[in-house]
Structures are given as structure tokens and as C-alpha cells.
XYZ file of C-alpha atoms in Angstrom:
680
model
C -52.931 -121.924 74.401
C -56.162 -123.316 76.103
C -55.515 -126.705 74.680
C -52.873 -127.200 77.261
C -55.294 -126.907 80.007
C -57.272 -130.196 80.024
C -55.845 -131.557 83.226
C -56.028 -129.051 86.005
C -53.614 -129.653 88.929
C -56.091 -129.333 91.798
C -59.623 -128.113 91.219
C -63.062 -128.835 89.983
C -66.618 -127.837 91.040
C -67.528 -129.326 94.492
C -69.830 -132.318 94.945
C -71.889 -130.948 97.635
C -72.842 -134.438 99.117
C -69.103 -135.198 99.742
C -68.736 -133.090 102.991
C -70.632 -132.672 106.222
C -70.201 -129.598 108.547
C -69.898 -131.243 111.823
C -70.955 -129.924 115.133
C -71.239 -126.075 114.724
C -72.366 -124.757 117.920
C -75.009 -122.070 117.261
C -74.866 -120.814 120.832
C -71.239 -119.986 120.274
C -71.045 -116.294 119.252
C -67.906 -116.984 117.283
C -69.483 -119.660 115.219
C -67.984 -123.141 114.524
C -64.277 -123.879 114.854
C -62.145 -124.659 111.920
C -61.657 -128.230 112.883
C -65.304 -128.752 112.637
C -65.220 -128.288 108.856
C -63.594 -131.707 108.388
C -64.259 -135.101 107.177
C -62.224 -138.205 107.500
C -62.824 -141.610 105.946
C -60.763 -144.918 105.969
C -60.917 -147.900 103.750
C -58.789 -150.995 103.201
C -56.844 -151.145 99.815
C -54.931 -153.486 97.667
C -51.867 -152.365 95.625
C -51.471 -152.699 91.784
C -53.872 -155.732 91.040
C -56.932 -156.086 89.003
C -59.962 -154.526 90.648
C -62.688 -157.001 91.748
C -66.093 -156.564 93.354
C -66.248 -153.984 96.177
C -62.354 -153.525 96.159
C -60.318 -150.438 96.466
C -57.110 -150.437 94.583
C -54.206 -148.073 94.647
C -52.504 -147.929 91.151
C -49.070 -146.205 91.408
C -46.576 -145.590 88.602
C -45.102 -149.137 88.978
C -48.307 -150.510 87.485
C -48.041 -148.685 84.219
C -49.382 -145.626 82.540
C -53.116 -146.139 83.199
C -55.201 -148.211 85.480
C -56.628 -150.381 82.684
C -59.915 -150.546 84.458
C -63.440 -150.717 82.914
C -66.282 -148.240 83.384
C -68.017 -150.048 86.195
C -66.269 -148.162 88.953
C -65.012 -144.863 90.177
C -61.556 -143.334 90.407
C -59.829 -140.395 91.832
C -56.396 -139.155 90.891
C -53.957 -138.155 93.663
C -50.913 -135.947 93.066
C -48.523 -134.939 95.760
C -51.016 -136.336 98.409
C -54.005 -134.248 97.121
C -56.888 -135.377 95.087
C -56.769 -133.456 91.695
C -59.485 -135.315 89.693
C -62.753 -137.007 90.352
C -64.395 -139.781 88.418
C -63.225 -141.791 85.405
C -62.031 -145.158 84.309
C -58.766 -146.333 82.955
C -57.174 -143.059 84.519
C -53.800 -141.982 83.677
C -51.518 -142.686 86.662
C -49.414 -139.492 87.564
C -45.663 -139.735 88.020
C -46.182 -137.825 91.339
C -48.884 -139.765 92.886
C -51.370 -142.598 92.247
C -54.998 -143.410 91.357
C -57.614 -144.810 93.765
C -59.933 -147.086 92.050
C -63.125 -148.414 93.664
C -65.912 -150.763 92.686
C -69.199 -151.262 94.606
C -68.931 -150.230 98.251
C -65.448 -149.007 97.687
C -66.735 -146.785 94.876
C -69.371 -145.352 97.332
C -66.533 -144.695 99.863
C -64.736 -142.493 97.295
C -67.674 -140.530 96.265
C -68.709 -139.960 99.811
C -65.279 -138.756 101.073
C -63.517 -137.265 98.104
C -63.445 -133.791 96.754
C -60.758 -132.050 94.701
C -58.356 -130.823 97.496
C -58.850 -133.818 99.846
C -55.657 -134.946 101.450
C -54.708 -138.624 100.957
C -52.493 -140.868 103.034
C -51.664 -144.418 102.649
C -51.103 -146.439 105.838
C -48.924 -149.205 104.496
C -48.825 -151.128 107.655
C -52.660 -151.503 107.892
C -53.143 -151.225 104.086
C -55.665 -148.441 104.645
C -56.371 -145.285 102.660
C -57.130 -142.240 104.742
C -59.078 -139.304 103.147
C -59.100 -136.065 105.044
C -60.938 -132.834 104.050
C -60.659 -129.512 105.974
C -61.243 -125.992 105.389
C -57.754 -125.407 104.127
C -58.606 -127.834 101.258
C -61.527 -125.593 100.180
C -59.418 -122.464 100.441
C -56.660 -124.107 98.348
C -59.028 -125.297 95.808
C -60.598 -121.732 95.498
C -57.064 -120.135 95.197
C -56.056 -122.599 92.450
C -59.241 -121.973 90.621
C -58.774 -118.164 90.563
C -55.171 -118.497 89.401
C -56.125 -120.903 86.551
C -58.984 -118.631 85.436
C -56.908 -115.574 85.327
C -54.162 -117.400 83.276
C -57.013 -118.751 80.934
C -58.471 -115.276 80.380
C -55.117 -113.994 79.524
C -54.407 -116.947 77.196
C -57.617 -116.804 75.374
C -57.228 -113.024 74.623
C -53.681 -113.336 73.504
C -54.703 -116.334 71.335
C -57.490 -114.471 69.669
C -60.202 -116.726 70.918
C -63.819 -115.611 70.355
C -65.141 -115.367 73.987
C -67.006 -113.041 76.219
C -63.956 -111.490 77.987
C -65.965 -109.073 80.116
C -68.246 -111.612 81.365
C -65.351 -113.923 82.271
C -63.694 -111.133 84.065
C -66.834 -110.369 86.044
C -66.895 -113.891 87.210
C -63.209 -113.911 88.179
C -63.715 -110.614 90.088
C -66.598 -112.099 92.103
C -64.393 -115.189 92.793
C -61.681 -112.992 94.273
C -64.142 -111.158 96.305
C -65.601 -114.330 97.648
C -62.065 -115.630 98.543
C -61.292 -112.543 100.496
C -64.587 -112.449 102.257
C -63.992 -116.114 103.090
C -60.697 -115.271 104.663
C -62.246 -112.539 106.751
C -65.306 -114.644 107.725
C -62.934 -117.424 108.894
C -61.944 -115.438 111.943
C -65.479 -115.819 113.379
C -67.235 -118.538 111.417
C -65.793 -121.447 109.817
C -69.168 -122.431 108.203
C -69.346 -118.976 106.540
C -65.820 -119.174 105.263
C -66.665 -122.612 103.914
C -69.596 -121.390 101.847
C -67.529 -118.428 100.505
C -64.761 -120.647 99.455
C -67.237 -122.907 97.592
C -68.648 -119.860 95.941
C -65.199 -118.536 94.975
C -64.511 -121.855 93.255
C -67.733 -121.816 91.462
C -67.299 -118.315 90.162
C -63.682 -119.017 89.132
C -64.719 -122.080 87.268
C -67.429 -120.127 85.610
C -64.765 -117.661 84.451
C -62.679 -120.276 82.941
C -65.709 -121.849 81.202
C -66.459 -118.408 79.551
C -62.947 -118.487 78.098
C -63.639 -121.511 75.931
C -64.611 -120.862 72.302
C -68.044 -122.143 71.354
C -68.193 -123.616 67.798
C -70.974 -122.649 65.513
C -70.887 -126.027 63.670
C -70.362 -129.293 65.476
C -72.289 -132.399 66.646
C -73.286 -132.445 70.371
C -74.979 -135.819 70.690
C -76.297 -137.559 73.574
C -77.336 -141.135 73.843
C -80.476 -141.796 75.656
C -82.436 -144.877 76.554
C -86.119 -143.512 76.993
C -87.720 -144.194 80.180
C -90.266 -141.310 80.427
C -93.793 -142.272 81.470
C -95.807 -139.154 80.211
C -95.441 -136.172 77.934
C -94.362 -133.985 80.831
C -91.402 -136.075 81.418
C -90.410 -136.083 77.722
C -90.597 -132.324 77.675
C -88.392 -132.195 80.790
C -85.818 -134.336 79.404
C -85.660 -132.726 75.913
C -85.650 -129.206 77.526
C -82.796 -130.265 79.886
C -80.784 -131.692 76.888
C -81.321 -128.371 74.965
C -80.376 -126.188 77.832
C -77.145 -128.155 78.379
C -76.243 -127.509 74.695
C -77.030 -130.791 72.996
C -78.282 -130.575 69.391
C -78.921 -134.171 68.513
C -80.573 -136.961 70.584
C -79.335 -140.572 69.825
C -82.486 -142.178 71.174
C -82.521 -145.889 71.692
C -85.272 -146.858 69.209
C -84.875 -150.629 69.715
C -83.864 -152.569 72.793
C -84.586 -155.918 74.394
C -86.054 -156.906 70.928
C -88.839 -154.350 70.904
C -89.412 -151.117 69.044
C -90.208 -148.228 71.266
C -92.893 -147.115 68.852
C -95.979 -149.119 67.689
C -94.641 -151.199 64.706
C -96.726 -152.365 61.868
C -93.783 -154.566 60.798
C -93.564 -156.285 64.259
C -97.554 -156.777 63.920
C -97.113 -158.213 60.475
C -94.541 -160.809 61.844
C -97.017 -161.902 64.701
C -94.740 -160.147 67.298
C -95.426 -157.945 70.234
C -95.850 -154.480 68.473
C -94.155 -152.164 70.959
C -91.820 -152.346 73.903
C -93.909 -153.115 77.238
C -92.408 -149.972 78.799
C -94.433 -147.657 76.474
C -97.398 -149.532 75.209
C -99.550 -148.602 78.067
C -98.369 -144.892 78.337
C -99.987 -141.757 77.182
C -97.910 -138.914 75.683
C -100.732 -136.580 74.915
C -101.166 -135.901 71.147
C -98.732 -138.469 70.412
C -100.632 -141.327 71.929
C -98.595 -144.086 73.266
C -95.839 -143.288 70.640
C -92.813 -142.082 72.713
C -90.536 -141.843 69.446
C -92.997 -139.358 67.906
C -93.155 -137.417 71.231
C -89.335 -137.029 71.274
C -89.101 -136.050 67.608
C -91.969 -133.525 67.901
C -90.691 -131.954 71.240
C -87.172 -131.943 69.969
C -88.203 -130.103 66.643
C -89.691 -127.310 68.757
C -86.322 -126.558 70.079
C -84.387 -127.000 66.883
C -82.961 -130.333 67.925
C -82.974 -133.532 65.857
C -83.351 -137.247 66.815
C -81.362 -140.003 65.374
C -82.168 -143.687 65.930
C -79.769 -145.693 68.155
C -80.156 -149.386 67.909
C -78.515 -152.412 69.766
C -78.711 -154.372 66.553
C -79.309 -158.114 66.828
C -78.700 -158.300 70.551
C -82.238 -158.898 71.940
C -83.892 -159.999 75.215
C -82.859 -158.994 78.714
C -82.409 -160.610 82.122
C -84.808 -157.947 83.248
C -87.807 -159.031 81.342
C -90.746 -160.537 82.770
C -91.293 -162.706 79.806
C -87.698 -163.973 79.244
C -88.039 -165.055 75.712
C -87.919 -161.918 73.216
C -90.734 -161.690 70.622
C -88.460 -162.622 67.670
C -87.535 -165.942 69.192
C -91.006 -166.656 70.577
C -92.455 -166.471 66.959
C -89.337 -167.805 65.195
C -87.403 -170.060 67.509
C -84.950 -170.875 64.505
C -83.849 -167.266 64.300
C -81.714 -167.810 67.507
C -77.944 -167.521 67.070
C -76.594 -170.637 69.003
C -73.456 -170.859 70.935
C -70.947 -173.580 70.513
C -71.484 -174.649 74.011
C -75.270 -174.969 73.442
C -75.019 -178.459 71.676
C -78.744 -179.191 71.915
C -79.815 -175.798 70.375
C -81.842 -174.922 73.455
C -83.802 -171.619 73.500
C -81.473 -170.208 76.143
C -79.662 -166.773 76.392
C -76.024 -165.839 76.043
C -74.237 -167.698 78.805
C -72.181 -164.715 79.688
C -74.533 -161.700 79.841
C -78.046 -163.224 79.543
C -78.969 -161.724 76.277
C -80.181 -163.538 73.146
C -78.676 -162.851 69.603
C -80.598 -162.943 66.256
C -78.896 -165.320 63.746
C -77.969 -162.528 61.307
C -76.471 -164.874 58.766
C -79.918 -166.092 57.854
C -81.474 -164.162 54.859
C -85.012 -163.924 56.545
C -83.485 -162.459 59.700
C -81.805 -159.876 57.588
C -84.923 -159.031 55.745
C -86.941 -158.750 58.903
C -84.431 -156.112 60.353
C -84.298 -154.264 57.071
C -87.988 -153.869 57.269
C -87.848 -152.563 60.796
C -85.407 -149.831 59.876
C -87.064 -148.969 56.749
C -90.324 -148.480 58.575
C -88.632 -146.381 61.077
C -87.024 -144.110 58.508
C -90.143 -143.815 56.328
C -92.658 -143.143 59.190
C -90.527 -140.865 61.484
C -88.293 -137.795 60.906
C -85.189 -139.409 62.327
C -82.097 -137.885 60.737
C -79.867 -140.845 61.037
C -79.254 -144.326 62.493
C -76.387 -145.262 64.852
C -75.750 -148.898 64.893
C -74.431 -150.765 67.916
C -73.895 -154.642 68.417
C -73.973 -155.402 64.735
C -71.524 -158.221 65.078
C -71.562 -161.174 67.348
C -69.724 -160.866 70.624
C -65.973 -161.900 70.525
C -65.922 -164.815 72.810
C -63.671 -167.761 72.879
C -64.271 -170.617 70.590
C -66.169 -172.771 73.017
C -68.741 -170.021 73.499
C -68.788 -168.395 70.197
C -71.526 -168.047 67.586
C -73.345 -169.152 65.439
C -74.071 -173.013 65.667
C -77.644 -172.670 64.552
C -78.287 -175.667 62.263
C -79.749 -173.442 59.668
C -76.645 -171.345 59.628
C -74.389 -174.344 59.392
C -76.364 -175.832 56.471
C -76.125 -172.440 54.720
C -72.474 -172.424 55.299
C -72.086 -175.990 54.274
C -73.883 -175.201 50.882
C -71.860 -172.144 50.192
C -68.365 -173.480 51.291
C -68.579 -177.099 50.322
C -67.465 -178.246 53.846
C -68.261 -181.969 54.223
C -68.908 -182.102 57.871
C -69.884 -178.933 59.914
C -69.160 -180.761 63.280
C -65.478 -180.042 62.745
C -66.309 -176.345 63.341
C -66.830 -177.113 67.043
C -63.350 -178.285 67.697
C -60.976 -177.445 64.855
C -59.606 -173.802 65.176
C -58.525 -173.547 61.609
C -61.835 -174.586 60.249
C -63.603 -172.426 62.697
C -61.582 -169.430 61.674
C -62.776 -169.888 58.023
C -66.358 -170.163 59.289
C -65.866 -166.838 61.299
C -64.760 -165.135 58.091
C -67.915 -166.211 56.320
C -70.086 -164.969 59.208
C -68.192 -161.663 59.050
C -69.001 -161.550 55.287
C -72.630 -162.067 56.107
C -72.700 -159.316 58.672
C -71.056 -156.966 56.171
C -73.685 -157.991 53.528
C -76.385 -156.857 55.941
C -74.547 -153.482 56.664
C -74.388 -152.874 52.930
C -78.073 -153.668 52.395
C -78.902 -151.319 55.312
C -76.711 -148.456 54.078
C -78.195 -148.659 50.471
C -81.696 -148.741 51.806
C -81.189 -145.718 53.959
C -79.448 -143.710 51.373
C -82.168 -144.598 48.788
C -84.730 -142.928 51.185
C -82.611 -139.991 52.080
C -79.135 -139.295 50.783
C -78.369 -137.035 53.691
C -79.359 -139.641 56.207
C -76.461 -140.046 58.692
C -75.458 -143.713 59.066
C -72.914 -144.226 62.080
C -71.303 -147.063 63.821
C -70.191 -147.126 67.344
C -67.622 -149.932 67.716
C -66.303 -150.935 71.148
C -62.605 -150.885 71.643
C -60.868 -154.118 70.568
C -61.674 -156.619 67.882
C -65.071 -154.931 66.917
C -63.258 -151.683 66.284
C -60.661 -153.201 63.886
C -63.468 -154.794 61.853
C -65.003 -151.372 61.241
C -62.854 -150.913 58.125
C -65.146 -153.630 56.460
C -67.858 -150.824 56.510
C -65.856 -148.018 55.097
C -67.917 -147.725 51.837
C -71.189 -147.930 53.787
C -71.164 -145.753 56.805
C -70.985 -142.073 56.901
C -69.316 -141.710 60.370
C -67.532 -143.535 63.187
C -68.158 -142.756 66.954
C -65.280 -144.558 68.679
C -65.913 -145.209 72.444
C -63.069 -143.506 74.173
C -63.334 -144.415 77.785
C -60.389 -142.395 79.087
C -60.500 -138.875 80.511
C -57.410 -137.142 79.616
C -56.577 -135.347 76.231
C -53.833 -137.911 75.241
C -55.919 -141.217 75.797
C -58.995 -139.645 74.200
C -57.174 -138.271 71.178
C -54.857 -141.240 70.691
C -57.930 -143.556 70.754
C -59.526 -141.515 68.044
C -56.423 -141.304 66.028
C -56.031 -145.098 66.154
C -59.468 -145.521 64.836
C -58.947 -142.928 62.009
C -56.129 -145.194 60.757
C -58.752 -147.932 59.956
C -60.958 -145.838 57.845
C -60.411 -143.757 54.581
C -59.397 -140.119 54.889
C -62.457 -137.905 55.114
C -64.654 -140.234 57.162
C -66.662 -138.160 59.615
C -65.619 -138.791 63.190
C -67.522 -137.914 66.390
C -65.811 -138.973 69.779
C -67.904 -141.093 72.105
C -67.155 -139.872 75.673
C -68.395 -141.319 78.957
C -68.298 -138.288 81.204
C -71.716 -138.624 82.494
C -71.708 -142.372 82.838
C -68.553 -142.244 84.907
C -70.043 -139.419 86.935
C -67.262 -136.917 86.172
C -67.259 -133.430 88.025
C -67.986 -130.401 85.941
C -64.418 -129.483 85.088
C -63.676 -133.153 83.910
C -66.709 -133.093 81.765
C -65.691 -129.956 80.077
C -62.259 -131.304 79.471
C -63.645 -134.525 77.876
C -65.687 -132.410 75.526
C -62.684 -130.238 74.597
C -60.532 -133.462 73.947
C -63.283 -135.266 72.154
C -63.993 -132.470 69.615
C -60.414 -131.841 68.804
C -59.885 -132.649 65.039
C -63.354 -134.234 64.902
C -66.869 -133.021 64.009
C -67.990 -133.167 67.540
C -68.902 -135.578 70.448
C -71.429 -138.006 71.614
C -71.952 -138.249 75.406
C -73.055 -141.347 77.236
C -75.581 -141.064 78.522
C -78.336 -138.689 79.809
C -79.897 -141.014 82.350
C -76.622 -140.304 84.359
C -76.378 -136.783 83.277
C -79.728 -135.858 84.824
C -77.843 -136.413 88.190
C -75.155 -133.888 87.313
C -76.574 -130.404 87.051
C -73.191 -128.856 87.653
C -71.596 -130.630 84.698
C -74.391 -129.796 82.394
C -74.307 -126.025 83.411
C -70.631 -125.976 82.852
C -71.195 -127.074 79.324
C -73.763 -124.408 78.746
C -71.421 -121.830 80.118
C -68.278 -123.152 78.118
C -67.888 -125.118 75.071
C -71.646 -125.182 74.194
C -72.331 -121.566 75.313
C -73.774 -120.709 71.795
C -76.046 -122.954 69.779
C -74.341 -125.109 67.127
C -75.553 -126.497 63.752
C -74.936 -130.188 63.407
C -73.140 -130.827 60.199
C -74.200 -134.437 60.087
C -77.785 -133.326 59.434
C -77.036 -131.412 56.183
C -73.263 -131.644 55.425
C -73.096 -128.699 52.818
C -75.143 -126.420 55.113
C -72.472 -127.088 57.700
C -69.723 -126.226 55.283
C -71.347 -122.894 54.410
C -71.940 -121.908 58.097
C -68.340 -122.707 59.118
C -66.893 -120.660 56.116
C -69.178 -117.749 57.038
C -67.946 -117.945 60.643
C -64.237 -117.960 59.671
C -64.898 -114.811 57.553
C -66.731 -113.120 60.341
C -63.979 -113.708 62.846
C -61.386 -112.382 60.446
C -63.295 -109.223 60.048
C -64.249 -108.713 63.583
C -61.355 -110.309 65.641
C -58.309 -111.396 63.820
C -57.666 -108.271 61.554
C -58.867 -105.499 63.837
C -56.789 -107.029 66.775
C -53.561 -107.494 64.732
C -53.458 -111.317 64.617
C -52.824 -110.833 60.826
C -52.123 -107.701 58.525
C -55.074 -106.143 56.808
C -53.839 -107.030 53.380
C -52.959 -110.644 54.336
C -56.136 -111.052 56.238
C -58.352 -109.628 53.328
C -56.618 -112.147 50.889
C -57.735 -115.009 53.149
C -61.131 -113.606 53.410
C -61.506 -113.363 49.620
C -60.636 -116.996 49.412
C -63.060 -117.993 52.031
C -65.759 -115.996 50.401
C -65.118 -117.645 47.044
C -65.454 -121.220 48.643
C -68.649 -120.117 50.405
C -70.143 -118.759 47.168
C -69.455 -122.082 45.419
C -71.275 -123.990 48.307
C -74.192 -121.574 48.298
C -74.702 -121.834 44.669
C -75.119 -125.705 45.090
C -71.725 -126.675 44.138
C -69.043 -128.872 45.674
C -65.605 -127.476 46.364
C -62.525 -129.291 44.855
C -60.030 -130.723 47.410
C -57.296 -128.687 45.815
C -59.137 -125.442 46.707
C -59.422 -126.361 50.305
C -55.775 -127.463 50.352
C -54.671 -124.111 48.870
C -56.428 -122.170 51.498
C -54.960 -124.310 54.277
C -51.500 -124.172 52.765
C -51.813 -120.347 52.572
C -52.576 -120.164 56.243
C -49.662 -122.356 57.114
C -47.211 -120.271 55.102
C -48.385 -117.129 56.841
C -47.851 -118.851 60.292
C -44.374 -119.989 59.154
C -43.534 -116.420 58.120
C -44.759 -115.158 61.433
C -47.525 -113.286 59.700
C -50.221 -115.154 61.536
C -50.464 -116.215 65.130
C -49.501 -120.026 65.089
C -52.077 -121.115 67.597
C -54.777 -119.295 65.675
C -53.433 -120.901 62.406
C -53.647 -124.334 63.847
C -57.340 -123.807 64.881
C -58.148 -122.519 61.426
C -56.494 -125.399 59.698
C -58.474 -127.869 61.817
C -61.796 -126.193 61.150
C -61.189 -126.055 57.393
C -60.218 -129.615 57.392
C -63.527 -130.429 58.939
C -65.320 -128.356 56.161
C -63.352 -130.347 53.506
C -64.325 -133.701 55.049
C -68.065 -132.582 55.109
C -67.801 -131.394 51.544
C -66.183 -134.564 50.351
C -68.670 -136.827 52.107
C -71.579 -134.919 50.755
C -70.208 -135.364 47.315
C -69.723 -139.049 47.910
C -73.351 -139.455 49.110
C -74.533 -137.889 45.892
C -72.389 -140.204 43.784
C -73.764 -143.182 45.803
C -77.285 -142.265 44.949
C -76.591 -141.653 41.352
C -74.928 -145.220 41.082
C -77.928 -146.798 42.920
C -80.339 -145.219 40.565
C -78.402 -146.434 37.566
């Protein structure tokens, strides 16, 4: 099965900047020597300790299962002395090797001297890492790529995958030809052999990508903070996203305390009406409205735009005017840290941001007005909320000790003296629960408002791992979907993270996986593997973020050749349309692949097709499907697999797809019921 191939042993597309061809003598008729296709780099390292600024750390199995690092660095995985994976954070530590983890200058060292296939030595006497790449590295990489691609073509065909077999075999054939030509060229020209080995690896990887099944219904979201200065740049960005295969843009519509569009609500409150990055720009027919430009240009390509907001975190250390507009107009809206005993207008003492005091009713009203304006004025199809809780700091630096918030708590709780909250842990814990309730009240108001405007509006949350993720269960009756931020880059860590999040929410909640492939500058193969892991048993993925993705053309091309080869309908836009399309695709695959190729007998296959057609007919007539009907179909498929009348791997894929359809169906029914209740 293809699912087993998310961690290749020793290959990926080459990062071209990581190697130099040194000193080839053009006057030499025989070309450059093999020892001239080499690079060697050295860097001091520390062993099995927390990574600090500009440090290179070696994490071996004695440290644990993963490196436990954050996303602000770069890592490579080494197995049996050879680099087998580039990029990542919190990387899995192999039993037969270690992980090199760098920050700052050490990160730059790794990106400069590492490719898949690089030889790694640890000089324990001098505590230095030695990275050495030669022509044999490139040949080995190409040879492994060809072997893996051949195995994948055979596996995909035997597993009844829907993939362009002839095209995959054509790429594989070209890769074999390149490898043979490289071996022949090596006799006379190392540089020619080098180029041919690179081509062999690229073609073999393309062969593998074309063995991956491309889903017809799934979200392929991309988070993006807009920075485009004119319409041409917007069009270039949107077209680049579309070419990669993305079908939904999660555009950051508010950040630093500003809306990216000209806001009448901001004007009514006496605040700066638009983010200074965009207020003086011209986006052609859209004026200075970059949100309108994104929505208009995305619509031309069949893509949608969802709002992504950083909630009540405002301001930025990068602002020329350090006080965000909300606080400049209403200083009493500032959430105050415990350590800020004089209630000064100062930012968060950890990261330099300000926080709106969400417990206050007028702050909640203001934010509701902003999001209502956005939904009414623009054709955004959803809202993704981020930073909708206060940061989880220690008691001494926690929020909120705004005198208005304390007075409100005193009135509602009956506490005699709010000063005790600053020092007494038990009293403070009760106060934190009250703040949590106030945050939850806001989310419920926002959900009811959004669904009142549009029942299909997709309301999602993106909790960070840790305390914030645990609290997501408070919103289970309000949000449509969860996008857990999975920082890992192997199947187990990504899938385990999503499964842990699923335990916090009711069955049937829509899940997309937040993956960091672009942000961590993963190579093409690693990016594809992240997508495969992220979409497993979910409704798709969200990639962070396009700003970094623009620098990774190889990774974007790999997605367009592999898992996103064909366009996909986003189920989050119209849930029941997604159910109908998926059922129709299942029917099509039975009649064109599974029955003709003998994955199932004609009689048993036709019986399944009849059941699928029945469910599709109900959906297309505007009805919801009962849970029992999906369960019966899934059970029938499982029984066929148990009786060896249906390929077990195929049965597993069908069960996962039908479970997704059931989730979308149930959620659409829930949304309709919510609207009926709100109207009553």
C-alpha cells in the first residue's frame, strides 16, 4: 500500500543551492574529475540538549523519540551515516541514526551543505559535524529514487488506485535512461554525470508523485498574510496557488489591529480604517481593497477565500505607530497583565503585542461588528479564528487585570477584594474560569451571527498545541471544524496529533490538518508526505504558509503532479454538494476500475453501486441521509473485505471516504437545525 511510503529511506528532490561544482577545468578534454563534484562543511555541535540561538544540536536515540524542537529552526535526519530527510521541526529520531537540528547560523549551515544522500560524520573529539557530498551521493539518490518509484507503480496498480499508470511509467523510463547516461558520461565528465543524476532523481520522483491518488473532494487550504502591492502581484499569487492545487485561500483579513479592507466599522469607531500596508495601494478595479481583489481574482479560477483572523491579539513591534488603533481610541480596552500594576499602555512583556480585553461587552460588540461587516460586504466563505484566548502565561504575567474587567468580575462573582487575584492561586483559578466563560460567550455570539447570515458559512478554529487545544471542546456546539496545528513531519506524529484533538470534540466534527511544510522549508518529497499524512481520515489540509511556499517551486510542482493533480471540490464550501460528488466518484471508480479489474465480483460490485446510487439520489433530491444508511454501506464493504471478496486496502480507503461523506452530511443537518432554532 502507498500509505507505508511516507518516510523514504534516502531521497528527495535536490535543493540546487546546496552544492557547488568546484574547479572543473574546461581546457581538460576529459572534463572535471569526480573529486571536483564535492562539498565539505564542518560545524561545532552539542549533544542532546535544548537548542539555543545559532546552535547545532545532535539528537540521538538517547534523547527520546523526537527532538522536541519548535518551528524556528531547520533539521535534517541522518540514518546509517546518510542524510535521508531535509527540513522539519520536532523530528522523529531514527533508531539507526540521529537528527541534526540548527538555529540561526547553524540552520544556514545545514541548508547550505545538506542534500539527501550527504554523508555525515561526528568527530567526538572536536565535537564537530562533518558533511560531505560527492558524485556517489547523487548516483545513490537517483538509484534509490528509481527503485522506490518502480515499487510504488506496482503497489498502486495492485491496490486499484486511480492514477495515470502510463505517465508514471514514462517518467520512470526517462529516469532509468538518465541514470544510465550519467554512468556513461561519468567516464569523461563528472559535471555531465552530475546533471544526469539530478535529472534521474527528478524524473523518478515525478513517477512516484503520479502514483498518488488525487481526491475529488477535499480541502486544500493555504494560509496567507497578504503583502502584494498591486493587482499584478495579487494575480501572480492567486495563480501560483491555483497551479499548485490549492482550492481555498485562508487570507489574513485582520492583523496588527487593522482590517486589510477599508472598514466603515473602524471609521465609525474613530479608528484608522485600513491597514497601512494597503491604504495607499492601487489594485486596479478594486481600488485599494486588497480583500476584494483576492476574492475577485480567486473566483475567476474557481477558488474561494476564507477569512483568517488573529482575534484579539493586536499591535506589532514592527509598527511605526506602536499603539494599535483600538487602544489609541479606547485605552480602557487594553487587557492588562498582572505584572502591569499601574495599568500602563504597554504591550505584552513577552512578545510585544497588545491584547484586547475580550471580557468587556463593548469590546465583544466591536469585534462582532467587524466580522459581521466582513461577512455581509464580501463573499468570504468562512472564518478561521486564531488567538481567541489570552496567552497561557504564568500567574505573574497573566491576563486580564484591567480595572473594568476586575469590577465586572467582582459584580458577577461577589468577591470582596479583587487584589487577592494577583497573589492567591486558588482565587485566580476561579477568575480564569470566569474569563474562559467570557471568551466562550463571545465565540457563541460570533457563531450565531455567522450562521444567521449564511448557514453554510464555515466557522473553524486553529488551536495551538497545549492548553489552548484542550479548551477547544468548549466550542464544540459553535464551530464547524478544527484545524489542529501538527508541527511534525512523519505520518505517526501528524496522525497522532489529529487523533488526540479528535478526542476533544464530538464525533462528526470536520477536521482539516494544519501542516507546516512550507514554513519549515521541507523538500518536495517531504511536502507531499505531509499532505498524505494530513489528509488521512480528515477532510483535507491547511498549509502554512504561502509566503514561504513561493520560495519552494519544486515542492509546489510536486503537489500539482501528485496528491493535487486533479482539481478538488472543497466540502467546507457546500457540504451536501461535497457528499454528492464523493458518492458519484465512488460509483465511477467501481464501474471503471474496481469491477473491470477484478477487485470485486461483478454481482457484489453492482450491489454496492446500487447502494451508493440510492444515497446519491437522496442527496441530489435535497434530503439528508440517515446515519444508519451510511453505516450499513460501510459495514457491507467491511464484510466483503473480511470474506476476501474485496481487496482489504481498497476497502479501507472506501470506508474512510464514506465516513467523511457521513460527517459532512451530519454537519449540514446540524447547521440546518441550528438555523431553525435561531429563527424560532
